[in-house]
mmCIF file of C-alpha atoms and ligand atoms in Angstrom:
data_model
loop_
_atom_site.group_PDB
_atom_site.id
_atom_site.type_symbol
_atom_site.label_atom_id
_atom_site.label_comp_id
_atom_site.label_asym_id
_atom_site.label_seq_id
_atom_site.Cartn_x
_atom_site.Cartn_y
_atom_site.Cartn_z
ATOM 1 C CA MET A 158 -72.473 -105.265 75.684
ATOM 2 C CA PHE A 159 -71.672 -108.042 78.123
ATOM 3 C CA TYR A 160 -74.388 -110.480 77.042
ATOM 4 C CA ALA A 161 -75.042 -112.015 73.637
ATOM 5 C CA GLU A 162 -77.535 -114.572 72.414
ATOM 6 C CA MET A 163 -76.484 -117.950 71.098
ATOM 7 C CA LYS A 164 -78.120 -119.809 68.232
ATOM 8 C CA ASP A 165 -80.620 -121.490 70.569
ATOM 9 C CA GLY A 166 -81.632 -118.129 72.052
ATOM 10 C CA SER A 167 -79.883 -118.578 75.395
ATOM 11 C CA ARG A 168 -77.890 -115.732 76.920
ATOM 12 C CA VAL A 169 -74.183 -115.970 77.442
ATOM 13 C CA SER A 170 -71.903 -113.503 79.185
ATOM 14 C CA ALA A 171 -68.637 -112.531 77.586
ATOM 15 C CA ALA A 172 -66.685 -113.828 80.569
ATOM 16 C CA ASP A 173 -68.414 -117.244 80.462
ATOM 17 C CA TYR A 174 -68.088 -117.456 76.725
ATOM 18 C CA LEU A 175 -64.357 -117.055 77.001
ATOM 19 C CA VAL A 176 -64.006 -119.797 79.604
ATOM 20 C CA PHE A 177 -66.594 -122.358 78.588
ATOM 21 C CA CYS A 178 -66.958 -122.223 74.817
ATOM 22 C CA GLU A 179 -64.147 -124.150 73.267
ATOM 23 C CA LYS A 180 -65.029 -123.582 69.645
ATOM 24 C CA PRO A 181 -66.403 -120.350 68.184
ATOM 25 C CA GLU A 182 -70.188 -120.129 68.362
ATOM 26 C CA GLU A 183 -72.507 -117.974 66.332
ATOM 27 C CA LEU A 184 -73.434 -115.034 68.516
ATOM 28 C CA TYR A 185 -76.158 -112.441 68.115
ATOM 29 C CA CYS A 186 -76.965 -109.029 69.541
ATOM 30 C CA PRO A 187 -80.001 -109.324 71.881
ATOM 31 C CA GLY A 188 -81.192 -105.969 70.567
ATOM 32 C CA CYS A 189 -80.987 -105.996 66.774
ATOM 33 C CA LYS A 190 -80.306 -109.755 66.348
ATOM 34 C CA HIS A 191 -77.358 -109.097 64.076
ATOM 35 C CA PRO A 192 -74.185 -111.157 64.459
ATOM 36 C CA VAL A 193 -71.683 -110.002 67.056
ATOM 37 C CA PHE A 194 -68.269 -111.247 68.094
ATOM 38 C CA CYS A 195 -66.371 -111.578 71.322
ATOM 39 C CA LYS A 196 -63.780 -108.888 71.796
ATOM 40 C CA LYS A 197 -60.953 -109.479 74.195
ATOM 41 C CA GLY A 198 -58.952 -106.351 74.724
ATOM 42 C CA THR A 199 -56.408 -104.927 77.062
ATOM 43 C CA LYS A 200 -58.129 -101.553 77.453
ATOM 44 C CA LYS A 201 -61.708 -102.773 77.790
ATOM 45 C CA LEU A 202 -63.205 -105.686 79.670
ATOM 46 C CA THR A 203 -64.025 -108.615 77.410
ATOM 47 C CA HIS A 204 -67.320 -107.815 75.732
ATOM 48 C CA PHE A 205 -69.358 -108.435 72.597
ATOM 49 C CA ALA A 206 -69.323 -106.049 69.674
ATOM 50 C CA HIS A 207 -71.150 -105.663 66.383
ATOM 51 C CA TYR A 208 -69.303 -105.997 63.126
ATOM 52 C CA SER A 209 -68.747 -102.670 61.421
ATOM 53 C CA ASN A 210 -71.633 -100.816 59.768
ATOM 54 C CA SER A 211 -74.016 -101.722 62.551
ATOM 55 C CA ASP A 212 -76.913 -99.362 63.057
ATOM 56 C CA CYS A 213 -78.031 -100.994 66.276
ATOM 57 C CA LYS A 214 -80.239 -98.680 68.347
ATOM 58 C CA GLN A 215 -79.916 -100.531 71.644
ATOM 59 C CA PHE A 216 -76.199 -101.126 71.793
ATOM 60 C CA SER A 217 -74.098 -98.494 70.157
ATOM 61 C CA GLU A 218 -70.462 -99.197 69.506
ATOM 62 C CA GLY A 219 -69.773 -96.054 71.466
ATOM 63 C CA GLU A 220 -69.843 -98.087 74.661
ATOM 64 C CA THR A 221 -66.602 -96.942 76.199
ATOM 65 C CA ALA A 222 -64.236 -98.831 78.462
ATOM 66 C CA ILE A 223 -65.391 -96.602 81.316
ATOM 67 C CA HIS A 224 -69.030 -97.488 80.727
ATOM 68 C CA LEU A 225 -68.356 -101.225 80.450
ATOM 69 C CA LEU A 226 -66.244 -101.177 83.586
ATOM 70 C CA GLY A 227 -68.834 -99.161 85.506
ATOM 71 C CA LYS A 228 -71.617 -101.564 84.584
ATOM 72 C CA GLN A 229 -69.522 -104.508 85.702
ATOM 73 C CA ARG A 230 -68.467 -102.884 88.979
ATOM 74 C CA LEU A 231 -72.018 -101.909 89.881
ATOM 75 C CA PHE A 232 -73.242 -105.382 88.932
ATOM 76 C CA ASP A 233 -70.628 -107.018 91.175
ATOM 77 C CA TRP A 234 -71.474 -104.589 93.976
ATOM 78 C CA PHE A 235 -75.137 -105.633 93.974
ATOM 79 C CA GLN A 236 -74.300 -109.311 93.664
ATOM 80 C CA LYS A 237 -71.971 -109.171 96.641
ATOM 81 C CA GLN A 238 -74.849 -107.781 98.706
ATOM 82 C CA LYS A 239 -77.111 -110.585 97.498
ATOM 83 C CA ILE A 240 -79.412 -108.116 95.773
ATOM 84 C CA THR A 241 -81.164 -109.546 92.718
ATOM 85 C CA VAL A 242 -79.533 -107.857 89.747
ATOM 86 C CA GLN A 243 -79.748 -108.273 85.985
ATOM 87 C CA MET A 244 -77.456 -106.709 83.466
ATOM 88 C CA GLU A 245 -78.753 -105.454 80.113
ATOM 89 C CA ALA A 246 -82.221 -106.871 80.762
ATOM 90 C CA TRP A 247 -84.708 -106.149 77.983
ATOM 91 C CA LEU A 248 -88.027 -104.703 79.151
ATOM 92 C CA PRO A 249 -90.326 -105.358 76.182
ATOM 93 C CA LYS A 250 -93.243 -103.314 77.485
ATOM 94 C CA LEU A 251 -91.049 -100.251 77.794
ATOM 95 C CA GLN A 252 -88.837 -101.062 74.845
ATOM 96 C CA GLN A 253 -85.954 -100.132 77.115
ATOM 97 C CA ARG A 254 -82.821 -101.858 78.257
ATOM 98 C CA PRO A 255 -81.404 -100.414 81.474
ATOM 99 C CA ASP A 256 -77.737 -101.018 82.222
ATOM 100 C CA LEU A 257 -78.786 -102.793 85.399
ATOM 101 C CA LEU A 258 -82.069 -103.786 86.928
ATOM 102 C CA ILE A 259 -82.278 -104.594 90.615
ATOM 103 C CA GLN A 260 -85.055 -105.894 92.792
ATOM 104 C CA LEU A 261 -84.960 -105.329 96.538
ATOM 105 C CA ASP A 262 -86.469 -107.591 99.187
ATOM 106 C CA ASP A 263 -89.300 -105.135 99.794
ATOM 107 C CA GLY A 264 -90.321 -105.429 96.138
ATOM 108 C CA ARG A 265 -88.854 -102.163 94.880
ATOM 109 C CA LYS A 266 -87.575 -102.470 91.332
ATOM 110 C CA ILE A 267 -84.917 -99.989 90.317
ATOM 111 C CA ALA A 268 -83.415 -99.402 86.892
ATOM 112 C CA ILE A 269 -79.833 -98.189 87.127
ATOM 113 C CA GLU A 270 -78.386 -96.157 84.297
ATOM 114 C CA TYR A 271 -74.704 -95.355 84.237
ATOM 115 C CA GLN A 272 -74.801 -92.402 81.872
ATOM 116 C CA CYS A 273 -71.441 -91.752 80.273
ATOM 117 C CA SER A 274 -72.426 -90.302 76.901
ATOM 118 C CA PRO A 275 -74.435 -87.142 76.206
ATOM 119 C CA ILE A 276 -78.228 -87.476 76.239
ATOM 120 C CA SER A 277 -80.912 -85.018 75.161
ATOM 121 C CA ASN A 278 -83.477 -83.627 77.575
ATOM 122 C CA GLU A 279 -86.289 -85.215 75.538
ATOM 123 C CA LYS A 280 -84.714 -88.646 75.646
ATOM 124 C CA LEU A 281 -83.911 -88.390 79.345
ATOM 125 C CA VAL A 282 -87.484 -87.396 80.170
ATOM 126 C CA GLU A 283 -88.930 -90.087 77.909
ATOM 127 C CA ARG A 284 -86.810 -92.857 79.383
ATOM 128 C CA THR A 285 -87.389 -91.727 82.968
ATOM 129 C CA LYS A 286 -91.159 -91.596 82.407
ATOM 130 C CA GLY A 287 -91.034 -95.025 80.780
ATOM 131 C CA TYR A 288 -89.583 -96.500 83.956
ATOM 132 C CA LEU A 289 -91.767 -94.603 86.411
ATOM 133 C CA ASN A 290 -95.008 -95.344 84.556
ATOM 134 C CA ASN A 291 -94.252 -99.056 84.660
ATOM 135 C CA GLY A 292 -93.474 -99.435 88.323
ATOM 136 C CA TYR A 293 -89.717 -99.002 88.205
ATOM 137 C CA GLU A 294 -87.727 -96.414 90.043
ATOM 138 C CA VAL A 295 -84.757 -95.131 88.143
ATOM 139 C CA LEU A 296 -81.350 -94.091 89.344
ATOM 140 C CA TRP A 297 -79.200 -92.092 86.955
ATOM 141 C CA ILE A 298 -75.520 -92.124 87.790
ATOM 142 C CA CYS A 299 -73.305 -89.873 85.691
ATOM 143 C CA GLY A 300 -69.927 -90.822 84.291
ATOM 144 C CA PRO A 301 -66.650 -88.871 84.231
ATOM 145 C CA ASP A 302 -67.811 -86.493 81.491
ATOM 146 C CA TYR A 303 -70.229 -85.056 84.021
ATOM 147 C CA PHE A 304 -67.788 -84.321 86.838
ATOM 148 C CA ILE A 305 -68.109 -80.699 87.939
ATOM 149 C CA ASN A 306 -65.084 -78.502 87.734
ATOM 150 C CA GLN A 307 -65.217 -74.697 87.508
ATOM 151 C CA SER A 308 -68.492 -74.224 85.704
ATOM 152 C CA LEU A 309 -71.753 -75.964 84.930
ATOM 153 C CA SER A 310 -72.811 -77.042 81.465
ATOM 154 C CA GLN A 311 -76.301 -77.814 80.209
ATOM 155 C CA LYS A 312 -75.284 -81.464 80.254
ATOM 156 C CA GLN A 313 -74.705 -81.436 84.011
ATOM 157 C CA ARG A 314 -77.775 -79.340 84.755
ATOM 158 C CA LEU A 315 -79.921 -82.055 83.170
ATOM 159 C CA PHE A 316 -79.115 -84.372 86.057
ATOM 160 C CA LEU A 317 -79.436 -81.903 88.934
ATOM 161 C CA TYR A 318 -81.921 -83.173 91.458
ATOM 162 C CA SER A 319 -83.283 -82.135 94.804
ATOM 163 C CA GLU A 320 -84.608 -84.332 97.560
ATOM 164 C CA GLY A 321 -87.180 -81.988 99.028
ATOM 165 C CA GLY A 322 -85.537 -78.758 100.172
ATOM 166 C CA ALA A 323 -83.974 -76.185 97.911
ATOM 167 C CA SER A 324 -80.569 -77.800 97.740
ATOM 168 C CA PHE A 325 -79.385 -79.299 94.462
ATOM 169 C CA SER A 326 -77.126 -82.254 93.923
ATOM 170 C CA LEU A 327 -75.418 -84.330 91.254
ATOM 171 C CA LEU A 328 -74.343 -87.955 91.568
ATOM 172 C CA CYS A 329 -71.415 -89.369 89.586
ATOM 173 C CA PHE A 330 -69.400 -92.561 89.508
ATOM 174 C CA ASN A 331 -65.784 -92.962 88.545
ATOM 175 C CA SER A 332 -65.571 -96.573 87.404
ATOM 176 C CA GLU A 333 -61.789 -96.446 87.162
ATOM 177 C CA THR A 334 -61.310 -95.592 90.832
ATOM 178 C CA ASP A 335 -64.514 -97.313 92.005
ATOM 179 C CA GLU A 336 -65.642 -94.081 93.675
ATOM 180 C CA LEU A 337 -69.035 -92.462 93.927
ATOM 181 C CA LEU A 338 -68.806 -88.681 93.690
ATOM 182 C CA PHE A 339 -71.432 -86.538 95.270
ATOM 183 C CA TYR A 340 -71.834 -82.836 94.566
ATOM 184 C CA ASP A 341 -74.248 -81.365 97.040
ATOM 185 C CA ASP A 342 -75.570 -77.888 97.783
ATOM 186 C CA ILE A 343 -74.795 -76.580 94.295
ATOM 187 C CA TYR A 344 -75.448 -72.888 93.680
ATOM 188 C CA TYR A 345 -73.874 -69.708 92.292
ATOM 189 C CA ASN A 346 -72.191 -67.536 94.884
ATOM 190 C CA LYS A 347 -71.653 -63.775 94.913
ATOM 191 C CA ARG A 348 -68.575 -64.094 92.769
ATOM 192 C CA ASN A 349 -70.723 -65.684 90.052
ATOM 193 C CA GLN A 350 -68.900 -68.970 90.622
ATOM 194 C CA VAL A 351 -70.388 -72.404 91.049
ATOM 195 C CA HIS A 352 -70.288 -73.434 94.662
ATOM 196 C CA TYR A 353 -70.735 -77.035 95.833
ATOM 197 C CA ASN A 354 -69.859 -79.418 98.618
ATOM 198 C CA PHE A 355 -67.968 -82.381 97.329
ATOM 199 C CA SER A 356 -67.676 -85.792 98.899
ATOM 200 C CA LYS A 357 -66.723 -89.192 97.574
ATOM 201 C CA LYS A 358 -66.973 -92.743 98.792
ATOM 202 C CA LYS A 359 -65.548 -96.043 97.644
ATOM 203 C CA LEU A 360 -68.338 -98.150 96.234
ATOM 204 C CA CYS A 361 -66.996 -101.314 97.854
ATOM 205 C CA GLN A 362 -67.182 -99.724 101.308
ATOM 206 C CA LEU A 363 -70.870 -98.849 101.022
ATOM 207 C CA SER A 364 -73.976 -100.970 101.214
ATOM 208 C CA PHE A 365 -76.848 -100.040 98.927
ATOM 209 C CA LYS A 366 -78.836 -99.018 101.986
ATOM 210 C CA ALA A 367 -76.072 -96.731 103.220
ATOM 211 C CA PHE A 368 -75.753 -95.352 99.705
ATOM 212 C CA GLU A 369 -79.448 -94.476 99.544
ATOM 213 C CA GLU A 370 -79.314 -92.709 102.888
ATOM 214 C CA TRP A 371 -76.341 -90.724 101.697
ATOM 215 C CA TYR A 372 -77.831 -89.970 98.292
ATOM 216 C CA LYS A 373 -81.231 -88.974 99.595
ATOM 217 C CA GLY A 374 -79.934 -87.282 102.718
ATOM 218 C CA LYS A 375 -81.157 -83.752 103.088
ATOM 219 C CA SER A 376 -78.595 -81.036 103.088
ATOM 220 C CA PHE A 377 -77.855 -79.428 106.432
ATOM 221 C CA ARG A 378 -77.197 -76.051 104.878
ATOM 222 C CA SER A 379 -79.163 -73.193 106.309
ATOM 223 C CA LYS A 380 -80.818 -71.713 103.264
ATOM 224 C CA ASN A 381 -78.636 -69.521 101.047
ATOM 225 C CA ARG A 382 -76.312 -68.791 103.936
ATOM 226 C CA GLU A 383 -73.600 -67.433 101.730
ATOM 227 C CA LEU A 384 -76.047 -65.368 99.720
ATOM 228 C CA GLU A 385 -77.176 -63.271 102.663
ATOM 229 C CA GLY A 386 -75.379 -60.189 103.920
ATOM 230 C CA THR A 387 -73.737 -57.502 101.834
ATOM 231 C CA ASN A 388 -74.766 -57.311 98.205
ATOM 232 C CA PHE A 389 -72.210 -56.956 95.478
ATOM 233 C CA TYR A 390 -73.126 -55.872 92.021
ATOM 234 C CA LEU A 391 -71.672 -56.140 88.567
ATOM 235 C CA SER A 392 -68.938 -53.523 88.201
ATOM 236 C CA TYR A 393 -69.719 -50.427 86.170
ATOM 237 C CA SER A 394 -67.248 -51.374 83.447
ATOM 238 C CA LYS A 395 -68.708 -54.860 83.167
ATOM 239 C CA ARG A 396 -72.176 -53.396 83.014
ATOM 240 C CA MET A 397 -71.234 -51.017 80.229
ATOM 241 C CA SER A 398 -69.511 -53.795 78.295
ATOM 242 C CA LEU A 399 -72.941 -55.402 77.899
ATOM 243 C CA LEU A 400 -73.500 -52.826 75.156
ATOM 244 C CA HIS A 401 -71.173 -54.876 72.975
ATOM 245 C CA ARG A 402 -72.852 -58.212 73.533
ATOM 246 C CA LYS A 403 -74.144 -59.626 70.277
ATOM 247 C CA ASP A 404 -76.084 -62.681 71.478
ATOM 248 C CA TYR A 405 -79.848 -62.804 71.102
ATOM 249 C CA SER A 406 -80.729 -62.242 74.788
ATOM 250 C CA HIS A 407 -78.580 -59.152 75.086
ATOM 251 C CA ARG A 408 -79.566 -57.681 71.738
ATOM 252 C CA LEU A 409 -83.198 -57.972 72.746
ATOM 253 C CA PHE A 410 -82.443 -56.515 76.168
ATOM 254 C CA LEU A 411 -80.675 -53.479 74.686
ATOM 255 C CA GLU A 412 -83.535 -53.020 72.252
ATOM 256 C CA GLN A 413 -86.039 -53.047 75.130
ATOM 257 C CA LEU A 414 -83.983 -50.456 77.006
ATOM 258 C CA TYR A 415 -84.051 -48.243 73.945
ATOM 259 C CA ILE A 416 -87.802 -48.646 73.424
ATOM 260 C CA ARG A 417 -88.479 -47.761 77.066
ATOM 261 C CA ASN A 418 -86.130 -44.822 76.994
ATOM 262 C CA HIS A 419 -83.865 -46.328 79.659
ATOM 263 C CA SER A 420 -80.119 -46.160 79.488
ATOM 264 C CA LEU A 421 -77.893 -48.908 80.783
ATOM 265 C CA HIS A 422 -75.800 -46.664 83.009
ATOM 266 C CA GLU A 423 -78.846 -45.108 84.681
ATOM 267 C CA LEU A 424 -80.476 -48.372 85.698
ATOM 268 C CA PRO A 425 -80.431 -48.970 89.470
ATOM 269 C CA ASN A 426 -77.591 -51.081 90.878
ATOM 270 C CA TRP A 427 -79.967 -53.561 92.509
ATOM 271 C CA LEU A 428 -80.804 -54.952 89.081
ATOM 272 C CA PHE A 429 -77.163 -55.964 88.781
ATOM 273 C CA TYR A 430 -76.638 -57.732 92.093
ATOM 274 C CA LEU A 431 -74.498 -60.854 91.967
ATOM 275 C CA PRO A 432 -74.859 -63.650 91.194
ATOM 276 C CA THR A 433 -76.167 -62.855 87.742
ATOM 277 C CA LYS A 434 -75.874 -66.545 86.868
ATOM 278 C CA ASP A 435 -78.308 -69.168 88.043
ATOM 279 C CA LEU A 436 -78.799 -72.938 87.984
ATOM 280 C CA PHE A 437 -82.132 -72.674 86.204
ATOM 281 C CA TYR A 438 -82.361 -69.310 84.468
ATOM 282 C CA GLN A 439 -80.344 -69.184 81.306
ATOM 283 C CA THR A 440 -81.278 -65.539 80.864
ATOM 284 C CA PRO A 441 -78.855 -63.429 82.962
ATOM 285 C CA ALA A 442 -80.443 -62.168 86.172
ATOM 286 C CA TYR A 443 -80.203 -58.436 85.322
ATOM 287 C CA ILE A 444 -82.208 -59.098 82.156
ATOM 288 C CA TRP A 445 -85.085 -61.048 83.674
ATOM 289 C CA LYS A 446 -85.116 -58.703 86.684
ATOM 290 C CA TYR A 447 -85.418 -55.747 84.347
ATOM 291 C CA TYR A 448 -88.243 -57.454 82.465
ATOM 292 C CA PHE A 449 -90.007 -58.453 85.659
ATOM 293 C CA THR A 450 -89.818 -54.936 87.084
ATOM 294 C CA ASN A 451 -91.202 -53.486 83.859
ATOM 295 C CA TRP A 452 -93.950 -56.083 83.883
ATOM 296 C CA LEU A 453 -94.942 -54.765 87.329
ATOM 297 C CA PHE A 454 -94.746 -51.151 86.156
ATOM 298 C CA LYS A 455 -97.024 -52.022 83.262
ATOM 299 C CA LYS A 456 -99.566 -53.555 85.631
ATOM 300 C CA GLY A 457 -99.703 -50.240 87.428
ATOM 301 C CA VAL A 458 -99.893 -48.902 90.974
ATOM 302 C CA GLY A 459 -102.522 -50.617 93.123
ATOM 303 C CA GLU A 460 -102.521 -53.898 91.167
ATOM 304 C CA PHE A 461 -101.900 -57.175 92.999
ATOM 305 C CA ILE A 462 -99.677 -60.063 92.011
ATOM 306 C CA GLN A 463 -99.218 -63.517 93.471
ATOM 307 C CA ILE A 464 -97.068 -66.574 92.774
ATOM 308 C CA SER A 465 -99.570 -68.009 90.320
ATOM 309 C CA ASP A 466 -99.048 -64.896 88.168
ATOM 310 C CA PHE A 467 -95.372 -65.724 87.691
ATOM 311 C CA SER A 468 -96.186 -68.083 84.850
ATOM 312 C CA GLU A 469 -97.955 -65.211 83.102
ATOM 313 C CA PHE A 470 -94.725 -63.268 83.271
ATOM 314 C CA ILE A 471 -92.548 -66.207 82.259
ATOM 315 C CA GLU A 472 -94.652 -67.868 79.592
ATOM 316 C CA HIS A 473 -96.539 -65.033 78.020
ATOM 317 C CA SER A 474 -93.845 -62.478 77.563
ATOM 318 C CA LYS A 475 -92.940 -63.161 73.977
ATOM 319 C CA GLU A 476 -91.150 -59.855 73.627
ATOM 320 C CA ASN A 477 -89.249 -60.355 76.892
ATOM 321 C CA PRO A 478 -88.483 -64.065 76.851
ATOM 322 C CA VAL A 479 -87.024 -65.610 79.973
ATOM 323 C CA ILE A 480 -85.141 -68.734 79.004
ATOM 324 C CA PHE A 481 -84.603 -71.662 81.342
ATOM 325 C CA TYR A 482 -82.125 -74.485 81.223
ATOM 326 C CA ASP A 483 -83.605 -77.955 80.970
ATOM 327 C CA THR A 484 -83.641 -79.393 84.495
ATOM 328 C CA PRO A 485 -86.174 -82.232 84.352
ATOM 329 C CA PHE A 486 -85.553 -83.447 87.916
ATOM 330 C CA VAL A 487 -86.114 -80.056 89.542
ATOM 331 C CA LYS A 488 -89.571 -79.009 90.661
ATOM 332 C CA GLU A 489 -91.114 -75.812 89.350
ATOM 333 C CA LYS A 490 -91.465 -74.415 92.839
ATOM 334 C CA ASN A 491 -87.682 -74.478 93.137
ATOM 335 C CA ARG A 492 -87.340 -72.534 89.933
ATOM 336 C CA ASN A 493 -89.460 -69.747 91.450
ATOM 337 C CA GLN A 494 -86.923 -69.278 94.220
ATOM 338 C CA PRO A 495 -84.840 -66.562 92.485
ATOM 339 C CA LEU A 496 -88.002 -64.581 91.721
ATOM 340 C CA LEU A 497 -89.103 -64.745 95.351
ATOM 341 C CA ILE A 498 -85.715 -63.488 96.481
ATOM 342 C CA PHE A 499 -85.934 -60.646 93.973
ATOM 343 C CA ILE A 500 -89.387 -59.727 95.261
ATOM 344 C CA GLN A 501 -87.820 -59.061 98.669
ATOM 345 C CA GLU A 502 -85.521 -56.576 96.945
ATOM 346 C CA LEU A 503 -88.467 -54.929 95.181
ATOM 347 C CA ILE A 504 -90.160 -54.497 98.555
ATOM 348 C CA LYS A 505 -86.997 -52.821 99.854
ATOM 349 C CA GLN A 506 -87.037 -50.513 96.846
ATOM 350 C CA GLY A 507 -90.656 -49.526 97.482
ATOM 351 C CA ILE A 508 -91.919 -51.039 94.229
ATOM 352 C CA LEU A 509 -93.952 -53.796 95.896
ATOM 353 C CA LYS A 510 -95.701 -54.012 99.226
ATOM 354 C CA GLU A 511 -96.512 -57.244 101.020
ATOM 355 C CA SER A 512 -100.253 -57.794 101.029
ATOM 356 C CA GLY A 513 -100.935 -61.159 102.618
ATOM 357 C CA ARG A 514 -99.127 -64.437 102.237
ATOM 358 C CA ASN A 515 -97.365 -64.627 98.865
ATOM 359 C CA LYS A 516 -99.369 -61.679 97.601
ATOM 360 C CA TRP A 517 -98.043 -58.227 96.784
ATOM 361 C CA ARG A 518 -99.326 -54.844 95.682
ATOM 362 C CA VAL A 519 -97.559 -52.657 93.118
ATOM 363 C CA THR A 520 -96.694 -49.297 94.684
ATOM 364 C CA LYS A 521 -94.553 -47.632 92.015
ATOM 365 C CA SER A 522 -94.667 -47.514 88.248
ATOM 366 C CA SER A 523 -91.197 -46.299 87.340
ATOM 367 C CA PHE A 524 -87.628 -46.628 88.605
HETATM 368 ZN ZN1 LIG B 811 -77.457 -104.782 68.030
#
């Protein structure tokens, strides 16, 4: 933490303390009120720290050099632009302490969180709601542990967001290089690899206004450009190797095949089109596609389905569970996208027939 309380309750920053306090003062954590001390290091900016054995909930000792530096850099960035900014401000009504709190001239109040450590979905949702329900916007900026490389982890998916459209982005900040990193247009391509557009900008060369335009800017991508055209499917050998998968999803899938008297090698290729990975579906595509097709077969020829029935398929199929990643900043309508694309395939295969806008009729009851 950069701010501590003195005996008289006033706040002092670590930098000021170093310069102005000639003799050691008693210092306290603004969160838990336990004694803290000023720590001057070579690796971290001067800051306050608890003595050992602290169980402070608001300031963990896990605050890394990268996090401290990021907070300071962002703070300086706002100050330079003459934007009202507070660091480590306590919001008693919310019982939350954002890294930074800014107030813009038009009255907007924005909590800024520079997230460097892991956070659970529940906590992320709870904290975000806390801000939104009390008139604050919130801007989550991810630290270096969230940079995207070859693949996506659950951790990164948590912070995926979309500004309208069906394009997904992730915002990161590298406090060591003072660069904002922007991953835009993230999706899985036909080689089952994560695709994204990457751009970065020096924080000091941006104004907050320019940043917001950049951050909220809609992607210019024509929808799923790379996903159109020739379909590729999982190779036969890869398909057959699924027989050896021991994880829960695959065991259940193989069991369902057996119960329905289907064999893996006889299933149609279009169930195995690539990508089989997805931003939102944790269940591999061939599995939920198989379940969805069987769900239609079970409904029977002549029955109608529409988008509102999707939740019946997703939520009520206890024996065929479709598992999603936690993506709290993505709207449900975006999660339906893969299903809608698959429906186009089912129409091609003569299993569904379009019957009005977003309404379809089942026309086949077996593969
Ligand atoms: Zn404390």
